[in-house]
Amino acid sequence: MRYLEITVPEGKRRTVLDILDEEGIDYVVSDETSGRGYAAVVRFPIPTRAVEPLLDRLQRAGIGDEASVVVIDAETVVSEQFATLRNRYSRGGQVGSRTSRQVLRTKADELTPPFSIYAVMLLISAVVATAGLLADSPAVVIGAMVIAPLLGPALAANVGIVTGDERLKSTGFTYQAVGVTTVVVASIGLAALARLAGLEPAGVDIVVATELEERVAPNLFSLAVALGAGIAGILSLTRGFSEAIVGVMIAAALIPPSAAVGITVAWGMSGAAIGAAVLVIVNLLSINLAALATLWVAGYRPQGPFEVSPTRTPTYTYAAIFGVGLLVLAAPLAGVTLLDFHTTELESSAEDEVDAVLAERQYDGLESEDVAVELDGDYPIQSVERVVVTISGREPGPEPGLADRLYEEIGAHGDGSLVVEVQYVVAEERGSDADAERRVTLRTASGS
């Protein structure tokens, strides 16, 4: 429920009161004596669903920007006339709580902080996220998401598009672009300092060491977070859900990938940086497309019947831009997804083939310890480099012909360039108890 207070301009009192009477609204009128061009102040409770239609009708009757309208949340209204009005707007008995277009604009604007605060909070978030990724600390990365004020700009841009508010749209898109750029630049600086300070693990791929791989080689499942965040963001705005939780979702789709761009740039990994950048752009497009579509499906339109058509065109235009851009950039993600499926299938097939070969009598005493598919590290779209099979046995040295045999069986599931590497773990028991000590020696053989 809402409680409205309308300051009526001179010459419009009768018009406003006639509309309220026709709508069956129980109102109170006070004369305005300030001498500032107002005739009266009208106050009344109204169902949430009725706010937007009523304000649109007043607009069409000539009660425009010169009138002052205040909308306040109302806890309880005890009135038989109000109950009748609420039932009329309940649409089949379900009392709705859809936020009016006018309130929606205000809420989206309020969620967008002043630029100075926005920039400072994003700088802090970038530093925390970069440190968390470098330190391999999920808890720290989550902390960076919590403090990132990205919800407001994402929603403001699309509320501005659908309702025809150019200022809100421009602010939203500007904040989004500046925000992502700020995180990337700050992450480059911090990661470069970390590398100069000698924090780079010697001989270790920084992407694997800090679990950045899912962000530099993203797959199609990465879209789920961004699309869900966009839809949930609009629902939080229109249905009164917790904006804080949804803000973390949006930050999860943008802050860690942006920090990953900075880290990989500082480490000179151009391919990985491209993969992370693609994920950032795809997530931005997904959030905006989901938010825009949700708003349009929810029925939000510009004020007045004659403004729907002009705003429908830019809405479709932005939706097309978001959609086409998403389809183009999703192609690499589809490639990574197919690679993930292929890698999983190859690993499963290799495990079955190794078990089948070692079950033969000539290989008694040999056991499969591990089967792993290794990629070539050529981000963002990698390829299978080799299959590593680890075998344990009691005899020192490799088993003659086993590597070739395994290559023959496993190679049938890959292409002609597949490399199969066999590593031998030689076990030596001391004593007869269950906790026998094992001495490990590594032998390798390969077939290609």
Coordinates of C-alpha atoms in Angstrom, one line a residue:
M1 CA 0.0 0.0 0.0
R2 CA 1.1 3.6 -0.6
Y3 CA 0.1 7.0 0.8
L4 CA 0.1 9.8 -1.8
E5 CA 0.4 13.5 -1.2
I6 CA -0.3 15.7 -4.2
T7 CA 0.2 19.4 -4.3
V8 CA -2.3 20.6 -6.9
P9 CA -1.5 23.6 -9.1
E10 CA -4.0 26.5 -9.3
G11 CA -6.8 25.8 -11.7
K12 CA -6.4 22.0 -11.5
R13 CA -8.2 21.4 -8.2
R14 CA -11.5 20.3 -9.7
T15 CA -9.8 18.1 -12.3
V16 CA -7.8 16.2 -9.7
L17 CA -10.8 15.8 -7.4
D18 CA -13.0 14.5 -10.2
I19 CA -10.5 11.9 -11.1
L20 CA -10.1 10.7 -7.5
D21 CA -13.9 10.5 -7.2
E22 CA -14.2 8.5 -10.4
E23 CA -11.5 6.1 -9.1
G24 CA -13.4 5.7 -5.8
I25 CA -10.5 7.0 -3.7
D26 CA -11.1 8.2 -0.2
Y27 CA -9.1 11.5 0.1
V28 CA -8.6 14.5 2.3
V29 CA -8.1 18.0 0.9
S30 CA -6.3 20.9 2.5
D31 CA -6.2 24.4 1.1
E32 CA -2.7 25.6 0.1
T33 CA -2.0 29.1 1.4
S34 CA 1.7 29.5 0.8
G35 CA 1.1 31.7 -2.3
R36 CA 3.4 29.7 -4.5
G37 CA 0.9 28.8 -7.2
Y38 CA -0.7 25.8 -5.6
A39 CA -4.4 25.6 -4.8
A40 CA -4.6 22.6 -2.5
V41 CA -2.9 19.5 -1.0
V42 CA -4.7 16.2 -1.5
R43 CA -3.8 13.1 0.6
F44 CA -5.0 9.6 0.3
P45 CA -4.1 5.9 0.6
I46 CA -4.0 3.8 -2.5
P47 CA -3.1 0.2 -3.5
T48 CA 0.4 -0.2 -4.9
R49 CA -0.9 -1.4 -8.2
A50 CA -3.1 1.7 -8.5
V51 CA -0.3 4.2 -8.2
E52 CA 1.0 4.0 -11.7
P53 CA -2.4 4.1 -13.5
L54 CA -3.6 7.0 -11.3
L55 CA -0.5 9.1 -11.9
D56 CA -0.7 8.4 -15.7
R57 CA -4.3 9.5 -15.7
L58 CA -3.5 12.7 -13.9
Q59 CA -0.7 13.3 -16.4
R60 CA -3.1 12.9 -19.3
A61 CA -5.4 15.4 -17.6
G62 CA -2.7 18.0 -17.6
I63 CA -1.4 17.6 -14.1
G64 CA 2.3 17.5 -15.1
D65 CA 5.7 18.3 -13.6
E66 CA 4.3 21.5 -12.0
A67 CA 2.5 19.3 -9.5
S68 CA 4.4 17.8 -6.5
V69 CA 3.8 14.1 -5.8
V70 CA 5.1 12.3 -2.7
V71 CA 4.7 8.5 -2.5
I72 CA 5.1 6.9 1.0
D73 CA 4.8 3.3 2.1
A74 CA 1.7 2.7 4.2
E75 CA 1.6 -0.1 6.8
T76 CA -2.1 -0.4 7.4
V77 CA -5.3 1.2 6.1
V78 CA -8.6 0.6 7.9
S79 CA -11.3 1.7 5.5
E80 CA -14.2 -0.1 3.7
Q81 CA -13.8 2.1 0.7
F82 CA -10.1 1.3 0.5
A83 CA -10.8 -2.4 0.7
T84 CA -13.1 -2.1 -2.3
L85 CA -10.5 -0.2 -4.2
R86 CA -7.8 -2.8 -3.3
N87 CA -10.1 -5.6 -4.6
R88 CA -10.6 -3.8 -7.9
Y89 CA -6.8 -3.7 -8.4
S90 CA -6.1 -7.2 -7.0
R91 CA -6.6 -8.9 -10.4
G92 CA -8.5 -12.0 -9.5
G93 CA -8.0 -11.9 -5.8
Q94 CA -4.2 -11.7 -5.7
V95 CA -3.1 -8.5 -4.1
G96 CA -0.1 -7.3 -6.1
S97 CA 2.9 -5.3 -5.0
R98 CA 4.3 -4.2 -8.4
T99 CA 6.3 -1.0 -7.9
S100 CA 5.0 1.9 -10.0
R101 CA 7.1 3.3 -12.8
Q102 CA 7.6 6.6 -11.0
V103 CA 8.8 4.9 -7.8
L104 CA 10.9 2.5 -9.9
R105 CA 12.9 5.5 -11.3
T106 CA 13.4 6.9 -7.9
K107 CA 14.6 3.6 -6.4
A108 CA 17.0 3.0 -9.3
D109 CA 18.4 6.5 -8.9
E110 CA 18.9 6.0 -5.2
L111 CA 20.8 2.8 -5.7
T112 CA 23.4 4.7 -7.8
P113 CA 25.8 6.3 -5.4
P114 CA 27.6 9.6 -6.0
F115 CA 30.5 9.1 -8.4
S116 CA 33.3 9.8 -5.9
I117 CA 31.9 7.2 -3.4
Y118 CA 31.3 4.8 -6.3
A119 CA 34.9 5.1 -7.6
V120 CA 36.4 4.7 -4.1
M121 CA 34.4 1.7 -3.2
L122 CA 35.3 0.0 -6.6
L123 CA 39.0 0.7 -6.0
I124 CA 38.8 -1.0 -2.6
S125 CA 36.8 -3.9 -4.1
A126 CA 39.5 -4.2 -6.9
V127 CA 42.3 -4.3 -4.4
V128 CA 40.5 -6.9 -2.2
A129 CA 39.5 -9.1 -5.2
T130 CA 43.0 -9.0 -6.7
A131 CA 44.6 -9.9 -3.3
G132 CA 42.1 -12.7 -2.8
L133 CA 42.8 -14.2 -6.2
L134 CA 46.5 -14.0 -5.8
A135 CA 46.3 -15.5 -2.3
D136 CA 43.9 -18.2 -3.5
S137 CA 41.3 -17.1 -0.8
P138 CA 37.6 -17.5 -1.8
A139 CA 36.6 -15.7 1.4
V140 CA 38.5 -12.6 0.5
V141 CA 37.1 -12.6 -3.0
I142 CA 33.5 -12.8 -1.6
G143 CA 34.3 -9.8 0.6
A144 CA 35.2 -7.9 -2.6
M145 CA 31.8 -8.7 -4.1
V146 CA 29.9 -7.6 -1.0
I147 CA 31.4 -4.0 -1.0
A148 CA 31.1 -3.4 -4.8
P149 CA 28.3 -1.0 -5.6
L150 CA 27.4 -2.4 -9.0
L151 CA 23.7 -3.0 -8.6
G152 CA 22.4 0.6 -9.1
P153 CA 24.2 1.3 -12.4
A154 CA 23.1 -2.0 -14.0
L155 CA 19.5 -1.4 -13.1
A156 CA 19.4 2.4 -13.7
A157 CA 20.6 2.0 -17.3
N158 CA 17.7 -0.4 -18.2
V159 CA 15.1 1.4 -16.2
G160 CA 16.1 4.5 -18.1
I161 CA 15.7 2.7 -21.4
V162 CA 12.3 1.3 -20.8
T163 CA 10.8 4.4 -19.1
G164 CA 12.4 6.9 -21.5
D165 CA 14.6 8.6 -18.9
E166 CA 17.7 9.7 -20.8
R167 CA 19.5 10.9 -17.7
L168 CA 19.1 7.7 -15.8
K169 CA 20.1 5.6 -18.9
S170 CA 23.3 7.7 -19.5
T171 CA 24.3 7.6 -15.8
G172 CA 23.8 3.8 -15.7
F173 CA 25.9 3.0 -18.7
T174 CA 28.6 5.5 -17.8
Y175 CA 28.9 4.1 -14.3
Q176 CA 29.1 0.5 -15.6
A177 CA 31.9 1.3 -18.1
V178 CA 33.9 3.4 -15.6
G179 CA 33.4 0.8 -12.9
V180 CA 34.8 -2.2 -14.9
T181 CA 37.6 -0.1 -16.2
T182 CA 38.5 1.0 -12.7
V183 CA 38.7 -2.5 -11.4
V184 CA 40.8 -3.7 -14.4
V185 CA 43.3 -0.8 -14.1
A186 CA 43.6 -1.1 -10.3
S187 CA 44.1 -4.9 -10.6
I188 CA 46.9 -4.4 -13.2
G189 CA 48.7 -2.0 -10.8
L190 CA 48.4 -4.2 -7.7
A191 CA 49.3 -7.4 -9.6
A192 CA 52.3 -5.7 -11.2
L193 CA 53.5 -4.7 -7.8
A194 CA 53.0 -8.2 -6.5
R195 CA 55.0 -9.6 -9.3
L196 CA 57.8 -7.1 -8.9
A197 CA 57.9 -8.0 -5.2
G198 CA 58.7 -11.6 -6.1
L199 CA 55.3 -13.2 -5.3
E200 CA 55.2 -15.1 -8.6
P201 CA 55.7 -18.8 -7.9
A202 CA 58.8 -20.0 -9.8
G203 CA 58.0 -22.4 -12.5
V204 CA 54.3 -22.4 -11.8
D205 CA 51.5 -21.2 -14.0
I206 CA 49.9 -18.3 -12.1
V207 CA 46.5 -19.2 -13.6
V208 CA 46.5 -22.7 -12.1
A209 CA 48.2 -21.6 -8.9
T210 CA 45.5 -19.1 -8.0
E211 CA 42.5 -20.9 -9.4
L212 CA 41.9 -18.3 -12.1
E213 CA 41.4 -20.9 -14.8
E214 CA 37.6 -20.8 -14.7
R215 CA 37.7 -17.0 -15.4
V216 CA 40.3 -17.0 -18.1
A217 CA 38.7 -20.0 -19.9
P218 CA 35.0 -19.5 -19.2
N219 CA 32.3 -21.8 -20.5
L220 CA 28.6 -21.2 -21.3
F221 CA 27.6 -22.1 -17.7
S222 CA 29.3 -18.8 -16.7
L223 CA 26.3 -17.0 -18.3
A224 CA 23.9 -18.4 -15.6
V225 CA 25.2 -16.1 -12.9
A226 CA 25.0 -13.0 -15.0
L227 CA 21.5 -13.7 -16.5
G228 CA 20.2 -14.6 -13.1
A229 CA 21.7 -11.5 -11.5
G230 CA 20.0 -9.3 -14.1
I231 CA 16.6 -10.9 -13.6
A232 CA 16.9 -10.9 -9.8
G233 CA 18.1 -7.3 -9.8
I234 CA 14.9 -6.1 -11.5
L235 CA 12.7 -8.3 -9.3
S236 CA 14.4 -6.9 -6.2
L237 CA 13.6 -3.4 -7.5
T238 CA 10.0 -4.1 -8.5
R239 CA 8.9 -6.6 -5.8
G240 CA 10.8 -5.4 -2.8
F241 CA 13.4 -8.3 -2.4
S242 CA 16.7 -7.7 -0.8
E243 CA 18.9 -5.5 -3.0
A244 CA 22.0 -6.3 -1.0
I245 CA 21.9 -10.0 -1.9
V246 CA 21.3 -9.3 -5.6
G247 CA 24.1 -6.8 -5.6
V248 CA 26.5 -9.5 -4.5
M249 CA 25.3 -11.6 -7.5
I250 CA 26.0 -8.9 -10.0
A251 CA 29.4 -8.2 -8.4
A252 CA 30.2 -11.9 -8.6
A253 CA 29.7 -11.8 -12.3
L254 CA 31.9 -8.7 -12.8
I255 CA 34.5 -8.1 -10.1
P256 CA 36.5 -11.4 -10.1
P257 CA 36.7 -11.6 -13.9
S258 CA 37.7 -7.9 -14.1
A259 CA 40.4 -8.6 -11.5
A260 CA 41.5 -11.7 -13.5
V261 CA 42.0 -9.4 -16.5
G262 CA 44.3 -7.2 -14.5
I263 CA 46.3 -10.1 -13.0
T264 CA 46.8 -11.9 -16.4
V265 CA 47.8 -8.6 -18.1
A266 CA 50.4 -7.9 -15.3
W267 CA 51.7 -11.5 -15.8
G268 CA 52.0 -11.0 -19.6
M269 CA 49.4 -13.7 -20.4
S270 CA 47.6 -12.2 -23.3
G271 CA 45.5 -15.2 -24.2
A272 CA 44.3 -15.6 -20.6
A273 CA 43.6 -11.8 -20.4
I274 CA 41.5 -12.1 -23.6
G275 CA 39.5 -14.9 -22.1
A276 CA 38.8 -13.0 -18.9
A277 CA 37.9 -9.9 -20.8
V278 CA 35.4 -11.8 -23.0
L279 CA 33.8 -13.1 -19.8
V280 CA 33.5 -9.6 -18.4
I281 CA 31.9 -8.2 -21.6
V282 CA 29.6 -11.3 -21.9
N283 CA 28.5 -10.8 -18.3
L284 CA 27.8 -7.1 -18.8
L285 CA 25.7 -7.9 -21.8
S286 CA 23.9 -10.7 -20.1
I287 CA 23.0 -8.6 -17.0
N288 CA 21.7 -5.7 -19.1
L289 CA 19.8 -8.0 -21.5
A290 CA 18.2 -9.9 -18.7
A291 CA 17.2 -6.7 -16.8
L292 CA 15.8 -5.1 -19.9
A293 CA 13.8 -8.1 -20.9
T294 CA 12.4 -8.5 -17.4
L295 CA 11.3 -4.9 -17.2
W296 CA 9.6 -5.1 -20.6
V297 CA 7.8 -8.3 -19.8
A298 CA 6.7 -6.8 -16.4
G299 CA 4.9 -4.1 -18.4
Y300 CA 7.0 -1.1 -17.6
R301 CA 6.5 1.6 -20.2
P302 CA 7.0 5.4 -20.5
Q303 CA 4.4 7.7 -19.2
G304 CA 1.4 8.3 -21.3
P305 CA 0.0 6.3 -24.3
F306 CA 1.7 8.5 -26.9
E307 CA 5.2 7.8 -25.5
V308 CA 5.1 4.0 -25.7
S309 CA 5.9 3.8 -29.5
P310 CA 8.9 6.1 -29.4
T311 CA 10.4 4.2 -26.5
R312 CA 9.6 0.8 -27.9
T313 CA 12.1 1.4 -30.7
P314 CA 15.1 2.2 -28.6
T315 CA 14.2 -0.6 -26.2
Y316 CA 14.2 -3.1 -29.2
T317 CA 17.4 -1.5 -30.5
Y318 CA 19.3 -1.9 -27.2
A319 CA 17.9 -5.5 -26.8
A320 CA 19.2 -6.3 -30.3
I321 CA 22.6 -4.8 -29.5
F322 CA 22.9 -6.8 -26.3
G323 CA 21.6 -10.0 -27.9
V324 CA 23.8 -9.9 -31.0
G325 CA 26.9 -9.0 -29.0
L326 CA 26.1 -11.8 -26.6
L327 CA 25.7 -14.4 -29.4
V328 CA 29.0 -13.3 -31.0
L329 CA 31.0 -13.4 -27.8
A330 CA 29.3 -16.6 -26.6
A331 CA 31.0 -18.5 -29.5
P332 CA 34.3 -18.8 -27.7
L333 CA 32.5 -19.9 -24.5
A334 CA 30.7 -22.6 -26.5
G335 CA 34.1 -23.8 -27.7
V336 CA 35.4 -24.0 -24.1
T337 CA 32.2 -25.9 -23.1
L338 CA 32.6 -28.4 -25.9
L339 CA 36.3 -28.9 -24.8
D340 CA 35.2 -29.5 -21.2
F341 CA 32.7 -32.1 -22.4
H342 CA 35.4 -33.7 -24.7
T343 CA 38.0 -33.7 -21.9
T344 CA 35.6 -35.4 -19.4
E345 CA 34.6 -38.0 -22.0
L346 CA 38.2 -38.7 -23.0
E347 CA 39.3 -39.0 -19.3
S348 CA 36.5 -41.5 -18.6
S349 CA 37.3 -43.5 -21.8
A350 CA 41.0 -43.5 -20.9
E351 CA 40.3 -44.8 -17.4
D352 CA 38.2 -47.7 -18.8
E353 CA 40.9 -48.6 -21.4
V354 CA 43.7 -48.5 -18.7
D355 CA 41.6 -50.8 -16.4
A356 CA 40.9 -53.2 -19.3
V357 CA 44.6 -53.4 -20.3
L358 CA 45.9 -53.9 -16.8
A359 CA 43.3 -56.6 -16.2
E360 CA 45.2 -58.8 -18.6
R361 CA 47.4 -61.6 -17.1
Q362 CA 50.8 -60.3 -18.3
Y363 CA 50.2 -57.1 -16.3
D364 CA 49.5 -58.8 -13.0
G365 CA 50.8 -56.7 -10.1
L366 CA 50.3 -53.4 -11.9
E367 CA 47.5 -51.0 -10.8
S368 CA 46.2 -47.7 -12.2
E369 CA 46.8 -44.9 -9.8
D370 CA 45.5 -42.0 -11.8
V371 CA 44.5 -41.0 -15.3
A372 CA 44.5 -37.2 -16.1
V373 CA 43.9 -35.2 -19.3
E374 CA 46.2 -32.2 -19.5
L375 CA 45.5 -29.2 -21.7
D376 CA 48.1 -27.1 -23.6
G377 CA 47.5 -23.8 -21.6
D378 CA 46.8 -21.9 -24.8
Y379 CA 44.0 -19.7 -23.4
P380 CA 41.2 -18.9 -23.8
I381 CA 40.4 -21.8 -26.1
Q382 CA 42.7 -24.7 -25.2
S383 CA 43.2 -28.1 -26.7
V384 CA 44.1 -31.5 -25.3
E385 CA 47.9 -31.9 -25.1
R386 CA 48.3 -35.3 -23.5
V387 CA 46.9 -38.0 -21.4
V388 CA 49.0 -38.9 -18.3
V389 CA 48.5 -42.4 -16.9
T390 CA 50.1 -43.2 -13.5
I391 CA 50.7 -46.9 -12.8
S392 CA 52.0 -48.5 -9.6
G393 CA 53.9 -51.8 -9.4
R394 CA 56.6 -53.6 -7.4
E395 CA 59.2 -54.0 -10.1
P396 CA 61.5 -51.1 -10.8
G397 CA 61.5 -49.8 -14.4
P398 CA 58.7 -49.5 -17.0
E399 CA 56.9 -52.5 -18.3
P400 CA 58.0 -53.2 -21.9
G401 CA 55.4 -52.5 -24.5
L402 CA 52.8 -51.2 -22.0
A403 CA 53.1 -47.5 -23.1
D404 CA 52.5 -48.4 -26.7
R405 CA 49.6 -50.7 -25.8
L406 CA 48.0 -47.9 -23.8
Y407 CA 48.6 -45.4 -26.5
E408 CA 46.9 -47.7 -29.0
E409 CA 43.8 -48.2 -26.9
I410 CA 43.5 -44.6 -25.6
G411 CA 44.5 -43.0 -28.9
A412 CA 41.4 -44.4 -30.6
H413 CA 39.3 -41.9 -28.5
G414 CA 41.4 -38.9 -29.6
D415 CA 42.9 -37.4 -32.8
G416 CA 46.2 -38.4 -34.4
S417 CA 48.2 -35.8 -32.4
L418 CA 47.2 -37.2 -29.0
V419 CA 50.2 -38.0 -26.7
V420 CA 49.9 -40.6 -24.0
E421 CA 52.4 -40.5 -21.2
V422 CA 52.8 -43.4 -18.8
Q423 CA 54.3 -42.7 -15.4
Y424 CA 55.4 -45.5 -13.2
V425 CA 55.2 -45.4 -9.4
V426 CA 57.4 -48.2 -7.9
A427 CA 56.2 -49.3 -4.5
E428 CA 58.4 -51.1 -2.0
E429 CA 56.8 -52.5 1.2
R430 CA 58.7 -52.8 4.5
G431 CA 57.0 -55.1 7.0
S432 CA 53.8 -57.0 6.7
D433 CA 51.4 -54.7 8.5
A434 CA 48.7 -52.7 6.8
D435 CA 50.7 -49.4 7.2
A436 CA 53.5 -50.5 5.0
E437 CA 56.0 -47.8 4.0
R438 CA 56.2 -47.0 0.3
R439 CA 59.2 -45.6 -1.6
V440 CA 58.3 -43.9 -4.8
T441 CA 60.4 -43.7 -8.0
L442 CA 59.1 -42.0 -11.2
R443 CA 59.5 -43.5 -14.6
T444 CA 58.0 -42.1 -17.7
A445 CA 57.3 -43.4 -21.2
S446 CA 55.2 -41.9 -24.0
G447 CA 53.6 -42.9 -27.2
S448 CA 52.3 -40.5 -29.9

